Amino acid sequence: MLNDKKFAPAPYAAFHAFRNDLNAGDEIVVPKLGQSPKYFGEYFHQRKLLITEQMLSVWQEISVDRENSLKRVLSGPMGVGKSYLALFLAAKAYAERW
């Protein structure tokens, strides 16, 4: 299972957009990071992710302390964007080589 390339992420270089200064309202293409949230990459959005203020503030809070990065649990009802927030955080952490 560990040698299976089915869920292998794209190279770090493909995540260059996540290393740039991001602002709320930016729309970036998310390279393959392994598994994606349900329906992500389908329909008219393709693999684009709209960056929100919430995503940036959660990343800012987490990135301050790299030693203790396990601080938060995403919870809430269905349809509030937990999967997309988790995808953003994972892609940003991967781009920053955490």
N, CA and C atoms as an extended XYZ file, in Angstrom:
294
Properties=species:S:1:pos:R:3:atomname:S:1:resname:S:1:resid:I:1 pbc="F F F"
N         0.820       -1.196        0.000 N   MET     1
C         0.000        0.000        0.000 CA  MET     1
C         0.865        1.263        0.000 C   MET     1
N         1.962        1.246        0.766 N   LEU     2
C         2.819        2.425        0.821 CA  LEU     2
C         3.534        2.685       -0.495 C   LEU     2
N         3.751        1.651       -1.275 N   ASN     3
C         4.428        1.807       -2.560 CA  ASN     3
C         3.466        2.103       -3.701 C   ASN     3
N         2.188        2.120       -3.423 N   ASP     4
C         1.181        2.387       -4.445 CA  ASP     4
C         1.235        3.858       -4.844 C   ASP     4
N         1.327        4.136       -6.119 N   LYS     5
C         1.423        5.519       -6.618 CA  LYS     5
C         0.053        6.155       -6.850 C   LYS     5
N        -1.012        5.440       -6.524 N   LYS     6
C        -2.360        5.951       -6.770 CA  LYS     6
C        -2.608        7.279       -6.055 C   LYS     6
N        -2.095        7.402       -4.832 N   PHE     7
C        -2.327        8.619       -4.056 CA  PHE     7
C        -1.056        9.442       -3.865 C   PHE     7
N        -0.092        9.274       -4.740 N   ALA     8
C         1.152       10.038       -4.640 CA  ALA     8
C         0.882       11.508       -4.963 C   ALA     8
N         1.399       12.425       -4.150 N   PRO     9
C         1.188       13.851       -4.428 CA  PRO     9
C         2.060       14.333       -5.582 C   PRO     9
N         1.673       15.459       -6.134 N   ALA    10
C         2.478       16.105       -7.171 CA  ALA    10
C         3.771       16.614       -6.527 C   ALA    10
N         4.799       16.897       -7.312 N   PRO    11
C         6.057       17.409       -6.746 CA  PRO    11
C         5.854       18.762       -6.047 C   PRO    11
N         6.763       19.082       -5.128 N   TYR    12
C         6.683       20.354       -4.397 CA  TYR    12
C         6.599       21.549       -5.342 C   TYR    12
N         7.320       21.496       -6.439 N   ALA    13
C         7.353       22.614       -7.382 CA  ALA    13
C         5.966       22.943       -7.929 C   ALA    13
N         5.089       21.960       -7.998 N   ALA    14
C         3.740       22.193       -8.515 CA  ALA    14
C         2.897       23.034       -7.562 C   ALA    14
N         3.340       23.169       -6.325 N   PHE    15
C         2.583       23.907       -5.314 CA  PHE    15
C         3.110       25.327       -5.122 C   PHE    15
N         3.757       25.875       -6.139 N   HIS    16
C         4.348       27.212       -6.025 CA  HIS    16
C         3.321       28.278       -5.680 C   HIS    16
N         2.093       28.135       -6.125 N   ALA    17
C         1.058       29.141       -5.832 CA  ALA    17
C         0.773       29.226       -4.338 C   ALA    17
N         0.964       28.142       -3.624 N   PHE    18
C         0.722       28.144       -2.182 CA  PHE    18
C         1.850       28.806       -1.412 C   PHE    18
N         3.014       28.963       -2.027 N   ARG    19
C         4.134       29.617       -1.349 CA  ARG    19
C         4.099       31.125       -1.533 C   ARG    19
N         3.297       31.598       -2.454 N   ASN    20
C         3.170       33.038       -2.682 CA  ASN    20
C         2.292       33.657       -1.604 C   ASN    20
N         2.302       34.979       -1.528 N   ASP    21
C         1.396       35.663       -0.613 CA  ASP    21
C        -0.019       35.503       -1.147 C   ASP    21
N        -0.852       34.859       -0.375 N   LEU    22
C        -2.234       34.627       -0.776 CA  LEU    22
C        -3.142       35.640       -0.112 C   LEU    22
N        -4.179       36.013       -0.803 N   ASN    23
C        -5.178       36.933       -0.275 CA  ASN    23
C        -6.551       36.304       -0.410 C   ASN    23
N        -7.453       36.722        0.463 N   ALA    24
C        -8.832       36.251        0.360 CA  ALA    24
C        -9.376       36.656       -1.006 C   ALA    24
N       -10.020       35.733       -1.661 N   GLY    25
C       -10.565       35.980       -2.989 CA  GLY    25
C        -9.699       35.432       -4.107 C   GLY    25
N        -8.447       35.076       -3.788 N   ASP    26
C        -7.592       34.455       -4.801 CA  ASP    26
C        -8.154       33.087       -5.165 C   ASP    26
N        -7.993       32.728       -6.407 N   GLU    27
C        -8.435       31.422       -6.878 CA  GLU    27
C        -7.213       30.711       -7.442 C   GLU    27
N        -6.858       29.588       -6.830 N   ILE    28
C        -5.658       28.884       -7.260 CA  ILE    28
C        -5.998       27.444       -7.622 C   ILE    28
N        -5.203       26.890       -8.510 N   VAL    29
C        -5.367       25.501       -8.917 CA  VAL    29
C        -4.598       24.636       -7.922 C   VAL    29
N        -5.261       23.629       -7.397 N   VAL    30
C        -4.640       22.729       -6.426 CA  VAL    30
C        -4.115       21.501       -7.165 C   VAL    30
N        -2.797       21.324       -7.179 N   PRO    31
C        -2.256       20.102       -7.791 CA  PRO    31
C        -2.678       18.872       -6.988 C   PRO    31
N        -2.437       17.726       -7.534 N   LYS    32
C        -2.818       16.478       -6.870 CA  LYS    32
C        -2.056       16.333       -5.553 C   LYS    32
N        -2.795       16.119       -4.481 N   LEU    33
C        -2.199       15.978       -3.154 CA  LEU    33
C        -2.483       14.600       -2.567 C   LEU    33
N        -2.917       13.692       -3.373 N   GLY    34
C        -3.341       12.377       -2.895 CA  GLY    34
C        -4.838       12.292       -3.080 C   GLY    34
N        -5.557       12.051       -2.012 N   GLN    35
C        -7.010       12.038       -2.093 CA  GLN    35
C        -7.545       13.460       -1.993 C   GLN    35
N        -8.667       13.703       -2.633 N   SER    36
C        -9.303       15.020       -2.614 CA  SER    36
C       -10.673       14.916       -1.976 C   SER    36
N       -11.198       16.049       -1.488 N   PRO    37
C       -12.560       16.020       -0.949 CA  PRO    37
C       -13.567       15.560       -1.998 C   PRO    37
N       -14.647       15.036       -1.533 N   LYS    38
C       -15.711       14.544       -2.402 CA  LYS    38
C       -16.139       15.636       -3.386 C   LYS    38
N       -16.212       15.300       -4.632 N   TYR    39
C       -16.618       16.167       -5.747 CA  TYR    39
C       -15.601       17.260       -6.091 C   TYR    39
N       -14.468       17.337       -5.396 N   PHE    40
C       -13.479       18.359       -5.734 CA  PHE    40
C       -12.860       18.010       -7.075 C   PHE    40
N       -12.752       18.984       -7.948 N   GLY    41
C       -12.194       18.765       -9.273 CA  GLY    41
C       -13.229       18.364      -10.299 C   GLY    41
N       -14.472       18.267       -9.892 N   GLU    42
C       -15.535       17.910      -10.823 CA  GLU    42
C       -16.345       19.154      -11.172 C   GLU    42
N       -17.144       19.033      -12.158 N   TYR    43
C       -18.040       20.090      -12.618 CA  TYR    43
C       -17.248       21.275      -13.141 C   TYR    43
N       -17.765       22.478      -13.009 N   PHE    44
C       -17.157       23.628      -13.668 CA  PHE    44
C       -15.969       24.206      -12.904 C   PHE    44
N       -15.780       23.851      -11.648 N   HIS    45
C       -14.678       24.421      -10.864 CA  HIS    45
C       -13.327       23.801      -11.201 C   HIS    45
N       -13.343       22.635      -11.779 N   GLN    46
C       -12.131       21.856      -12.044 CA  GLN    46
C       -11.372       21.684      -10.729 C   GLN    46
N       -10.106       22.017      -10.657 N   ARG    47
C        -9.340       21.834       -9.411 CA  ARG    47
C        -8.994       23.183       -8.787 C   ARG    47
N        -9.851       24.168       -8.957 N   LYS    48
C        -9.599       25.500       -8.409 CA  LYS    48
C       -10.168       25.606       -6.999 C   LYS    48
N        -9.462       26.339       -6.169 N   LEU    49
C        -9.867       26.552       -4.791 CA  LEU    49
C        -9.918       28.048       -4.538 C   LEU    49
N       -11.031       28.521       -4.033 N   LEU    50
C       -11.189       29.926       -3.688 CA  LEU    50
C       -10.673       30.127       -2.272 C   LEU    50
N        -9.689       30.994       -2.119 N   ILE    51
C        -9.084       31.245       -0.812 CA  ILE    51
C        -9.989       32.190       -0.025 C   ILE    51
N       -10.279       31.821        1.215 N   THR    52
C       -11.140       32.634        2.072 CA  THR    52
C       -10.330       33.212        3.231 C   THR    52
N       -10.892       34.221        3.884 N   GLU    53
C       -10.248       34.803        5.061 CA  GLU    53
C       -10.087       33.764        6.161 C   GLU    53
N       -11.060       32.881        6.291 N   GLN    54
C       -10.987       31.836        7.309 CA  GLN    54
C        -9.781       30.927        7.065 C   GLN    54
N        -9.556       30.541        5.829 N   MET    55
C        -8.410       29.685        5.507 CA  MET    55
C        -7.104       30.359        5.898 C   MET    55
N        -6.987       31.627        5.552 N   LEU    56
C        -5.758       32.354        5.850 CA  LEU    56
C        -5.559       32.548        7.346 C   LEU    56
N        -6.632       32.831        8.071 N   SER    57
C        -6.490       33.045        9.518 CA  SER    57
C        -6.151       31.752       10.246 C   SER    57
N        -6.740       30.635        9.837 N   VAL    58
C        -6.407       29.350       10.466 CA  VAL    58
C        -4.957       28.995       10.159 C   VAL    58
N        -4.517       29.196        8.912 N   TRP    59
C        -3.120       28.916        8.579 CA  TRP    59
C        -2.183       29.805        9.392 C   TRP    59
N        -2.512       31.077        9.517 N   GLN    60
C        -1.673       32.006       10.281 CA  GLN    60
C        -1.538       31.541       11.724 C   GLN    60
N        -2.627       31.108       12.296 N   GLU    61
C        -2.622       30.643       13.681 CA  GLU    61
C        -1.796       29.366       13.843 C   GLU    61
N        -1.928       28.452       12.912 N   ILE    62
C        -1.204       27.183       12.999 CA  ILE    62
C         0.283       27.368       12.703 C   ILE    62
N         0.605       28.206       11.741 N   SER    63
C         1.993       28.321       11.291 CA  SER    63
C         2.896       29.053       12.271 C   SER    63
N         2.328       29.734       13.246 N   VAL    64
C         3.135       30.449       14.235 CA  VAL    64
C         3.987       29.475       15.044 C   VAL    64
N         3.434       28.326       15.367 N   ASP    65
C         4.124       27.348       16.206 CA  ASP    65
C         4.263       26.035       15.445 C   ASP    65
N         5.354       25.880       14.729 N   ARG    66
C         5.559       24.680       13.912 CA  ARG    66
C         5.828       23.440       14.756 C   ARG    66
N         6.289       23.621       15.974 N   GLU    67
C         6.606       22.475       16.831 CA  GLU    67
C         5.345       21.762       17.307 C   GLU    67
N         4.303       22.504       17.575 N   ASN    68
C         3.058       21.938       18.098 CA  ASN    68
C         1.912       22.235       17.147 C   ASN    68
N         1.969       21.665       15.963 N   SER    69
C         0.996       22.023       14.931 CA  SER    69
C        -0.356       21.337       15.099 C   SER    69
N        -0.452       20.356       15.976 N   LEU    70
C        -1.732       19.682       16.186 CA  LEU    70
C        -2.508       20.417       17.269 C   LEU    70
N        -3.312       21.370       16.844 N   LYS    71
C        -3.999       22.221       17.802 CA  LYS    71
C        -5.500       22.272       17.610 C   LYS    71
N        -5.968       21.997       16.435 N   ARG    72
C        -7.367       22.244       16.122 CA  ARG    72
C        -8.027       21.010       15.527 C   ARG    72
N        -9.312       20.924       15.750 N   VAL    73
C       -10.141       19.903       15.128 CA  VAL    73
C       -11.222       20.644       14.362 C   VAL    73
N       -11.359       20.340       13.089 N   LEU    74
C       -12.397       20.974       12.287 CA  LEU    74
C       -13.708       20.257       12.563 C   LEU    74
N       -14.675       20.995       13.043 N   SER    75
C       -15.976       20.386       13.315 CA  SER    75
C       -17.070       21.324       12.837 C   SER    75
N       -18.219       20.769       12.599 N   GLY    76
C       -19.359       21.543       12.144 CA  GLY    76
C       -20.263       20.676       11.303 C   GLY    76
N       -21.418       21.202       10.963 N   PRO    77
C       -22.369       20.416       10.170 CA  PRO    77
C       -21.876       20.221        8.737 C   PRO    77
N       -22.547       19.321        8.045 N   MET    78
C       -22.208       19.081        6.639 CA  MET    78
C       -22.405       20.361        5.832 C   MET    78
N       -21.506       20.580        4.896 N   GLY    79
C       -21.678       21.685        3.965 CA  GLY    79
C       -21.070       23.004        4.385 C   GLY    79
N       -20.257       23.035        5.446 N   VAL    80
C       -19.679       24.307        5.878 CA  VAL    80
C       -18.247       24.512        5.396 C   VAL    80
N       -17.682       23.532        4.687 N   GLY    81
C       -16.370       23.719        4.080 CA  GLY    81
C       -15.192       23.131        4.834 C   GLY    81
N       -15.435       22.196        5.726 N   LYS    82
C       -14.336       21.591        6.489 CA  LYS    82
C       -13.341       20.889        5.570 C   LYS    82
N       -13.841       20.180        4.587 N   SER    83
C       -12.960       19.437        3.678 CA  SER    83
C       -12.086       20.377        2.861 C   SER    83
N       -12.640       21.487        2.423 N   TYR    84
C       -11.870       22.435        1.628 CA  TYR    84
C       -10.850       23.167        2.487 C   TYR    84
N       -11.205       23.470        3.721 N   LEU    85
C       -10.250       24.081        4.644 CA  LEU    85
C        -9.111       23.105        4.928 C   LEU    85
N        -9.442       21.846        5.156 N   ALA    86
C        -8.413       20.829        5.402 CA  ALA    86
C        -7.520       20.650        4.176 C   ALA    86
N        -8.102       20.677        2.983 N   LEU    87
C        -7.317       20.563        1.753 CA  LEU    87
C        -6.354       21.737        1.631 C   LEU    87
N        -6.830       22.942        1.904 N   PHE    88
C        -5.970       24.124        1.848 CA  PHE    88
C        -4.819       24.002        2.839 C   PHE    88
N        -5.132       23.627        4.075 N   LEU    89
C        -4.094       23.518        5.101 CA  LEU    89
C        -3.064       22.452        4.739 C   LEU    89
N        -3.524       21.333        4.218 N   ALA    90
C        -2.600       20.261        3.825 CA  ALA    90
C        -1.720       20.699        2.658 C   ALA    90
N        -2.312       21.357        1.666 N   ALA    91
C        -1.543       21.811        0.505 CA  ALA    91
C        -0.543       22.891        0.904 C   ALA    91
N        -0.957       23.800        1.765 N   LYS    92
C        -0.061       24.866        2.231 CA  LYS    92
C         1.093       24.270        3.035 C   LYS    92
N         0.798       23.331        3.918 N   ALA    93
C         1.847       22.685        4.707 CA  ALA    93
C         2.803       21.904        3.805 C   ALA    93
N         2.274       21.224        2.808 N   TYR    94
C         3.114       20.474        1.869 CA  TYR    94
C         4.010       21.429        1.083 C   TYR    94
N         3.439       22.545        0.634 N   ALA    95
C         4.214       23.529       -0.122 CA  ALA    95
C         5.328       24.131        0.730 C   ALA    95
N         5.061       24.300        2.018 N   GLU    96
C         6.056       24.864        2.939 CA  GLU    96
C         7.018       23.800        3.462 C   GLU    96
N         6.842       22.557        2.996 N   ARG    97
C         7.670       21.408        3.380 CA  ARG    97
C         7.656       21.148        4.880 C   ARG    97
N         6.480       21.150        5.436 N   TRP    98
C         6.337       20.821        6.864 CA  TRP    98
C         6.587       19.388        7.072 C   TRP    98
